[in-house]
Amino acid sequence: MPTLVQDAMSTVVLTIGPTHSLRQAAELMSARRVGAAVVLDPDAGGIGILTERDILNSVGAGQDPEQETAQGHTTTDVVFAGPRWTLHEAAQAMAHGGFRHLIVLDEQEPVGVVSVRDIVRCWSGIPDAYDATVSAG
């Protein structure tokens, strides 16, 4: 059973720019079956995260996903995980911060994303249904 973030994280890191519309972000997230996108904004000097919840909140507030950009909905005060963090450390950070995704950095580069789902999957010992479908196909 994996105990480290590097063993549980998704290495499918969707990166988008701050000017992507929320619709574009949602389409890319859906196509890659991920719940978060890493937003790289060199002008703002950092890495942020846009999650499915951010998009849902915007649409729920009546905002137009064609007009709204990632920049306006990105979380920039991000807590990052290291690949050698334990899953317990990642779960504690998520519970303490009230979020469901952590960007995993290795030498300041995003190398993965770990989610609550990834941690639960590892702790339960049940393989991800999507992974099983892909490998069976």
Coordinates of C-alpha atoms in Angstrom, one line a residue:
M1 CA 0.0 0.0 0.0
P2 CA 1.5 3.4 -1.0
T3 CA 2.4 5.6 1.9
L4 CA 4.0 8.5 0.1
V5 CA 2.5 11.3 -2.0
Q6 CA 4.7 10.3 -5.0
D7 CA 3.1 6.8 -4.9
A8 CA -0.5 8.1 -4.9
M9 CA -0.4 11.3 -6.9
S10 CA -1.6 11.7 -10.4
T11 CA 1.2 12.6 -12.7
V12 CA -1.3 14.0 -15.2
V13 CA -0.6 17.6 -14.5
L14 CA -2.9 19.9 -16.5
T15 CA -1.4 23.3 -16.8
I16 CA -3.2 26.3 -18.1
G17 CA -2.6 30.0 -18.4
P18 CA -4.5 32.7 -16.5
T19 CA -6.4 33.8 -19.7
H20 CA -8.0 30.5 -20.3
S21 CA -11.8 30.8 -20.0
L22 CA -13.5 28.7 -17.4
R23 CA -15.2 26.8 -20.2
Q24 CA -11.8 26.0 -21.7
A25 CA -10.5 24.9 -18.3
A26 CA -13.5 22.7 -17.7
E27 CA -13.2 21.1 -21.1
L28 CA -9.5 20.3 -20.6
M29 CA -10.2 19.0 -17.0
S30 CA -13.0 16.8 -18.3
A31 CA -10.9 15.4 -21.2
R32 CA -8.1 14.5 -18.8
R33 CA -10.4 13.3 -16.0
V34 CA -8.8 15.6 -13.4
G35 CA -10.4 17.8 -10.8
A36 CA -7.9 20.6 -10.8
A37 CA -5.6 22.5 -13.2
V38 CA -2.3 24.1 -12.3
V39 CA -2.4 27.8 -13.4
L40 CA 1.0 29.1 -14.4
D41 CA 1.1 32.9 -14.4
P42 CA 4.6 34.2 -15.1
D43 CA 3.4 37.8 -14.8
A44 CA 2.0 37.2 -11.3
G45 CA 5.1 35.2 -10.4
G46 CA 3.7 32.0 -9.3
I47 CA 1.7 28.8 -9.5
G48 CA -2.0 28.7 -8.6
I49 CA -4.7 26.1 -8.7
L50 CA -8.2 26.1 -10.4
T51 CA -10.5 23.4 -9.2
E52 CA -13.8 22.0 -10.3
R53 CA -15.3 23.7 -7.2
D54 CA -14.0 27.1 -8.4
I55 CA -15.8 26.6 -11.8
L56 CA -19.0 25.3 -10.1
N57 CA -19.1 28.3 -7.8
S58 CA -18.7 30.7 -10.7
V59 CA -21.4 29.1 -12.8
G60 CA -23.6 28.8 -9.7
A61 CA -23.2 32.6 -9.2
G62 CA -24.5 33.2 -12.7
Q63 CA -21.2 34.1 -14.2
D64 CA -20.6 33.3 -17.9
P65 CA -17.9 30.5 -18.2
E66 CA -17.1 31.8 -21.7
Q67 CA -16.2 35.3 -20.3
E68 CA -14.7 34.4 -16.9
T69 CA -11.0 33.6 -16.9
A70 CA -9.0 31.3 -14.8
Q71 CA -7.1 34.3 -13.4
G72 CA -10.2 35.5 -11.6
H73 CA -10.9 32.2 -9.9
T74 CA -7.5 30.8 -9.2
T75 CA -6.3 30.2 -5.7
T76 CA -2.9 31.7 -5.4
D77 CA -2.1 31.1 -1.7
V78 CA -1.5 27.4 -2.4
V79 CA -0.2 24.8 0.0
F80 CA 2.2 22.6 -1.9
A81 CA 3.2 19.0 -1.1
G82 CA 6.5 17.3 -1.6
P83 CA 6.7 13.9 -3.3
R84 CA 8.2 12.4 -0.2
W85 CA 5.4 13.6 2.1
T86 CA 3.4 10.9 3.7
L87 CA -0.2 10.5 2.8
H88 CA -1.0 11.3 6.4
E89 CA 0.8 14.6 6.1
A90 CA -1.1 15.4 2.8
A91 CA -4.4 14.5 4.4
Q92 CA -3.7 16.7 7.4
A93 CA -2.8 19.6 5.2
M94 CA -6.0 19.2 3.2
A95 CA -8.2 18.8 6.4
H96 CA -6.5 21.8 8.0
G97 CA -6.8 24.0 4.9
G98 CA -10.3 22.8 3.8
F99 CA -9.3 21.9 0.3
R100 CA -9.2 18.6 -1.7
H101 CA -6.1 19.0 -4.0
L102 CA -2.4 19.6 -3.4
I103 CA 0.0 20.5 -6.1
V104 CA 3.1 18.4 -5.7
L105 CA 6.4 20.2 -6.4
D106 CA 9.8 18.8 -6.9
E107 CA 12.5 21.4 -7.1
Q108 CA 9.9 24.1 -7.6
E109 CA 8.3 22.3 -10.6
P110 CA 4.8 20.8 -10.5
V111 CA 5.2 17.1 -10.9
G112 CA 1.8 15.9 -9.8
V113 CA -1.5 16.5 -8.0
V114 CA -2.7 14.5 -5.1
S115 CA -6.4 14.6 -4.2
V116 CA -8.5 13.3 -1.4
R117 CA -9.7 10.7 -3.8
D118 CA -6.1 9.5 -4.4
I119 CA -5.5 9.2 -0.7
V120 CA -8.8 7.3 0.0
R121 CA -8.1 5.0 -2.9
C122 CA -4.6 4.1 -1.5
W123 CA -5.8 3.7 2.1
S124 CA -8.8 1.5 1.0
G125 CA -6.7 -0.7 -1.2
I126 CA -9.2 -0.4 -4.0
P127 CA -7.8 0.4 -7.4
D128 CA -9.1 3.5 -9.2
A129 CA -12.0 2.4 -11.6
Y130 CA -10.7 4.7 -14.3
D131 CA -7.2 3.2 -14.1
A132 CA -8.6 -0.3 -14.3
T133 CA -10.7 0.6 -17.3
V134 CA -7.8 2.2 -19.1
S135 CA -5.4 -0.7 -18.4
A136 CA -8.1 -3.3 -19.4
G137 CA -8.7 -1.5 -22.8

